[in-house]
Amino acid sequence: MNTENTKAQMRKGILEFCILSLIDRKEMYVSDLIDELKKGKLDVVEGTLYPLLTRLKNGEFLSYRWEESTGGPPRKYYQITEKGKLFLAELLNTWNELTESVNQITKNNNPTGAPESAFQPNT
């Protein structure tokens, strides 16, 4: 089994949650989002991000405004809507329940041959 594929699927599954969490802090431009996601070790390219932002906007979880730029074309800044805040709260509750469950299930696991420090789900 390819662990890189599994890791990519896990990251992809939580990307929506991470994007809403970031935009909930402050309105953001796409390059700001990419930078913040990279800081969190989630490397995302624009080709992945734009369709997701469009889907969130079409679902009325995000809105945007245009701002003139001194160094190029106008920029689209995304902000979370009230509906988006409610959805984010639901995602946060689900995330907390899920991580608690996974940590409970995996707390005594140590993959065969892995050093003890290599697998610490509760840290």
XYZ file of N, CA and C in Angstrom:
369
model
N 0.843 -1.183 0.000
C 0.000 0.000 0.000
C 0.885 1.242 0.000
N 0.503 2.246 -0.740
C 1.271 3.476 -0.878
C 0.891 4.468 0.225
N 1.800 4.702 1.170
C 1.488 5.621 2.276
C 1.352 7.060 1.795
N 2.088 7.432 0.755
C 1.988 8.810 0.246
C 0.578 9.087 -0.276
N -0.020 8.121 -0.942
C -1.375 8.280 -1.441
C -2.361 8.426 -0.283
N -2.194 7.626 0.742
C -3.067 7.712 1.912
C -2.920 9.055 2.603
N -1.687 9.518 2.767
C -1.448 10.831 3.382
C -2.108 11.933 2.559
N -1.972 11.859 1.237
C -2.565 12.876 0.357
C -4.084 12.888 0.492
N -4.696 11.708 0.583
C -6.143 11.631 0.736
C -6.598 12.211 2.076
N -5.826 11.968 3.121
C -6.157 12.522 4.441
C -6.093 14.051 4.394
N -5.032 14.583 3.803
C -4.891 16.043 3.702
C -6.018 16.647 2.877
N -6.324 16.003 1.762
C -7.371 16.505 0.884
C -8.709 16.558 1.616
N -8.948 15.574 2.452
C -10.205 15.507 3.187
C -10.395 16.622 4.198
N -9.314 17.183 4.704
C -9.441 18.233 5.719
C -9.139 19.631 5.175
N -8.865 19.718 3.893
C -8.491 20.997 3.299
C -9.593 22.050 3.428
N -10.821 21.663 3.182
C -11.957 22.575 3.301
C -12.030 23.158 4.714
N -11.871 22.305 5.696
C -11.884 22.708 7.099
C -10.764 23.710 7.377
N -9.572 23.424 6.891
C -8.421 24.307 7.117
C -8.614 25.662 6.445
N -9.141 25.660 5.236
C -9.363 26.917 4.509
C -10.385 27.779 5.238
N -11.487 27.184 5.636
C -12.492 27.955 6.377
C -11.926 28.479 7.692
N -11.117 27.683 8.360
C -10.502 28.115 9.619
C -9.599 29.324 9.409
N -8.816 29.303 8.348
C -7.921 30.431 8.062
C -8.702 31.687 7.699
N -9.694 31.542 6.842
C -10.467 32.709 6.412
C -11.335 33.238 7.547
N -11.672 32.390 8.499
C -12.432 32.847 9.666
C -11.612 33.835 10.497
N -10.291 33.690 10.495
C -9.411 34.604 11.242
C -9.373 35.985 10.610
N -9.273 35.998 9.279
C -9.253 37.269 8.536
C -9.483 36.971 7.067
N -9.969 37.966 6.321
C -10.165 37.756 4.893
C -8.806 37.526 4.237
N -8.808 36.712 3.191
C -7.541 36.317 2.595
C -7.604 36.281 1.078
N -6.462 36.572 0.501
C -6.195 36.449 -0.927
C -5.628 35.047 -1.145
N -5.751 34.500 -2.337
C -5.331 33.125 -2.602
C -3.872 32.874 -2.219
N -2.979 33.777 -2.565
C -1.564 33.546 -2.222
C -1.352 33.561 -0.708
N -2.151 34.341 0.026
C -2.086 34.329 1.495
C -2.501 32.956 2.028
N -3.562 32.421 1.455
C -4.030 31.091 1.860
C -2.960 30.037 1.609
N -2.365 30.073 0.433
C -1.323 29.101 0.090
C -0.160 29.203 1.068
N 0.257 30.423 1.382
C 1.355 30.623 2.337
C 1.017 30.056 3.711
N -0.184 30.330 4.185
C -0.590 29.843 5.504
C -0.714 28.315 5.527
N -1.228 27.752 4.457
C -1.329 26.297 4.384
C 0.057 25.660 4.362
N 0.991 26.285 3.662
C 2.363 25.770 3.632
C 2.994 25.818 5.016
N 2.723 26.885 5.761
C 3.233 26.975 7.142
C 2.734 25.798 7.974
N 1.526 25.351 7.676
C 0.960 24.206 8.368
C 1.319 22.882 7.717
N 2.272 22.914 6.790
C 2.764 21.726 6.081
C 1.711 21.076 5.198
N 0.794 21.886 4.688
C -0.178 21.443 3.693
C 0.129 22.178 2.397
N 0.917 21.557 1.545
C 1.269 22.180 0.277
C 0.110 22.028 -0.698
N -0.406 23.171 -1.137
C -1.552 23.204 -2.034
C -1.222 24.133 -3.187
N -1.588 23.731 -4.380
C -1.372 24.567 -5.555
C -2.670 25.285 -5.908
N -2.533 26.364 -6.668
C -3.710 27.149 -7.043
C -4.752 26.314 -7.765
N -4.301 25.359 -8.580
C -5.222 24.509 -9.327
C -6.112 23.658 -8.442
N -5.679 23.413 -7.228
C -6.494 22.685 -6.250
C -7.369 23.660 -5.467
N -6.807 24.817 -5.175
C -7.472 25.775 -4.298
C -8.659 26.485 -4.962
N -8.487 26.937 -6.203
C -9.558 27.702 -6.854
C -10.885 26.945 -6.965
N -10.881 25.674 -7.400
C -12.179 24.964 -7.444
C -12.818 24.801 -6.066
N -11.999 24.602 -5.048
C -12.517 24.466 -3.693
C -13.128 25.784 -3.219
N -12.439 26.892 -3.474
C -12.972 28.209 -3.097
C -14.273 28.503 -3.841
N -14.326 28.137 -5.107
C -15.552 28.338 -5.889
C -16.691 27.519 -5.320
N -16.419 26.270 -4.953
C -17.448 25.411 -4.360
C -17.943 25.991 -3.031
N -17.018 26.495 -2.203
C -17.408 27.099 -0.927
C -18.203 28.384 -1.150
N -17.842 29.157 -2.164
C -18.590 30.375 -2.493
C -19.980 30.022 -3.006
N -20.057 29.040 -3.888
C -21.363 28.624 -4.429
C -22.257 28.043 -3.347
N -21.659 27.455 -2.321
C -22.422 26.943 -1.188
C -22.781 28.013 -0.178
N -22.385 29.245 -0.467
C -22.637 30.420 0.375
C -21.913 30.359 1.714
N -20.780 29.620 1.754
C -19.940 29.576 2.943
C -18.885 30.677 2.916
N -18.572 31.147 1.716
C -17.618 32.236 1.521
C -18.221 33.273 0.598
N -17.743 34.496 0.750
C -18.016 35.553 -0.216
C -16.670 36.177 -0.544
N -16.653 37.106 -1.462
C -15.394 37.764 -1.798
C -15.634 39.204 -2.190
N -14.547 39.948 -2.179
C -14.574 41.331 -2.654
C -13.307 41.558 -3.469
N -13.394 42.476 -4.404
C -12.242 42.816 -5.237
C -11.530 44.016 -4.639
N -10.216 43.986 -4.675
C -9.419 45.117 -4.206
C -8.350 45.426 -5.252
N -8.235 46.693 -5.583
C -7.209 47.106 -6.543
C -5.826 46.804 -5.980
N -4.917 46.425 -6.865
C -3.547 46.111 -6.476
C -2.599 47.094 -7.134
N -1.593 47.528 -6.378
C -0.604 48.455 -6.957
C 0.366 47.727 -7.883
N 0.462 46.409 -7.741
C 1.430 45.658 -8.528
C 0.819 44.677 -9.504
N -0.356 44.955 -10.027
C -0.956 44.024 -10.978
C -2.461 44.147 -11.006
N -3.124 43.078 -11.436
C -4.589 43.110 -11.537
C -5.245 43.142 -10.161
N -6.527 43.494 -10.117
C -7.240 43.481 -8.840
C -7.192 42.097 -8.192
N -7.266 42.082 -6.872
C -7.198 40.829 -6.118
C -8.556 40.506 -5.512
N -8.843 39.220 -5.479
C -10.088 38.738 -4.897
C -9.785 38.283 -3.464
N -10.403 38.958 -2.495
C -10.235 38.607 -1.084
C -11.488 37.874 -0.601
N -11.260 36.710 -0.005
C -12.359 35.877 0.481
C -12.620 36.147 1.953
N -13.922 36.146 2.322
C -14.315 36.242 3.722
C -15.393 35.190 3.992
N -15.451 34.773 5.237
C -16.419 33.740 5.620
C -17.778 34.393 5.862
N -18.834 33.705 5.486
C -20.198 34.202 5.706
C -20.727 33.633 7.029
N -21.896 34.090 7.422
C -22.521 33.531 8.628
C -22.801 32.047 8.453
N -23.274 31.665 7.275
C -23.502 30.254 6.974
C -22.179 29.484 7.057
N -21.106 30.103 6.585
C -19.786 29.488 6.654
C -19.316 29.312 8.087
N -19.613 30.285 8.944
C -19.229 30.183 10.360
C -19.963 29.020 11.039
N -21.228 28.840 10.718
C -21.994 27.724 11.275
C -21.435 26.386 10.780
N -21.122 26.330 9.485
C -20.543 25.120 8.906
C -19.190 24.824 9.535
N -18.369 25.858 9.720
C -17.059 25.692 10.352
C -17.208 25.158 11.778
N -18.178 25.659 12.517
C -18.406 25.175 13.885
C -18.763 23.684 13.872
N -19.593 23.270 12.895
C -19.932 21.851 12.769
C -18.687 21.024 12.435
N -17.861 21.537 11.520
C -16.633 20.831 11.149
C -15.688 20.724 12.339
N -15.593 21.774 13.126
C -14.724 21.752 14.304
C -15.196 20.698 15.304
N -16.499 20.631 15.542
C -17.035 19.597 16.442
C -16.739 18.201 15.903
N -16.949 18.026 14.611
C -16.674 16.727 13.988
C -15.196 16.384 14.089
N -14.328 17.369 13.829
C -12.881 17.144 13.923
C -12.487 16.731 15.338
N -13.010 17.426 16.338
C -12.681 17.094 17.729
C -13.145 15.684 18.093
N -14.346 15.329 17.676
C -14.847 13.976 17.943
C -13.991 12.936 17.219
N -13.653 13.208 15.975
C -12.867 12.276 15.181
C -11.468 12.085 15.753
N -10.789 13.176 16.088
C -9.432 13.036 16.627
C -9.452 12.330 17.979
N -10.464 12.607 18.781
C -10.587 11.913 20.069
C -10.774 10.411 19.848
N -11.623 10.057 18.902
C -11.858 8.644 18.595
C -10.603 7.965 18.063
N -9.951 8.596 17.115
C -8.745 8.010 16.523
C -7.648 7.881 17.575
N -7.472 8.900 18.388
C -6.458 8.825 19.448
C -6.768 7.706 20.439
N -8.033 7.534 20.766
C -8.432 6.463 21.683
C -8.119 5.095 21.074
N -8.436 4.943 19.805
C -8.229 3.658 19.136
C -6.745 3.352 18.951
N -5.952 4.371 18.657
C -4.541 4.143 18.308
C -3.574 4.393 19.452
N -4.049 4.707 20.640
C -3.161 5.148 21.711
C -2.109 4.123 22.111
N -2.365 2.860 21.957
C -1.391 1.844 22.350
C -0.701 1.196 21.163
N -0.882 1.772 19.975
C -0.266 1.211 18.784
C 1.199 1.581 18.672
N 1.982 0.639 18.191
C 3.368 0.873 17.807
C 3.622 -0.039 16.614
N 3.616 0.530 15.394
C 3.812 -0.307 14.215
C 5.060 -1.178 14.363
N 4.964 -2.400 13.933
C 6.047 -3.369 14.049
C 7.347 -2.789 13.520
N 8.351 -2.814 14.371
C 9.675 -2.362 13.971
C 9.892 -0.861 14.014
N 8.848 -0.092 14.258
C 9.019 1.363 14.296
C 9.547 1.765 15.663
N 10.493 2.700 15.680
C 10.971 3.181 16.983
C 9.815 3.834 17.736
N 9.839 3.752 19.032
C 8.764 4.300 19.858
C 8.489 5.770 19.528
N 9.532 6.540 19.245
C 9.362 7.973 18.976
C 8.788 8.244 17.600
N 8.749 7.248 16.699
C 8.282 7.460 15.335
C 6.763 7.525 15.241
N 6.051 7.020 16.220
C 4.603 6.966 16.151
C 4.016 7.377 17.496
N 3.594 8.629 17.567
C 3.027 9.131 18.807
C 1.763 9.919 18.493
N 0.633 9.234 18.314
C -0.582 9.919 17.913
C -1.139 10.869 18.954
N -0.767 10.736 20.202
C -1.335 11.584 21.252
C -0.474 12.780 21.597
N 0.501 13.103 20.767
C 1.354 14.248 21.083
C 0.908 15.462 20.350
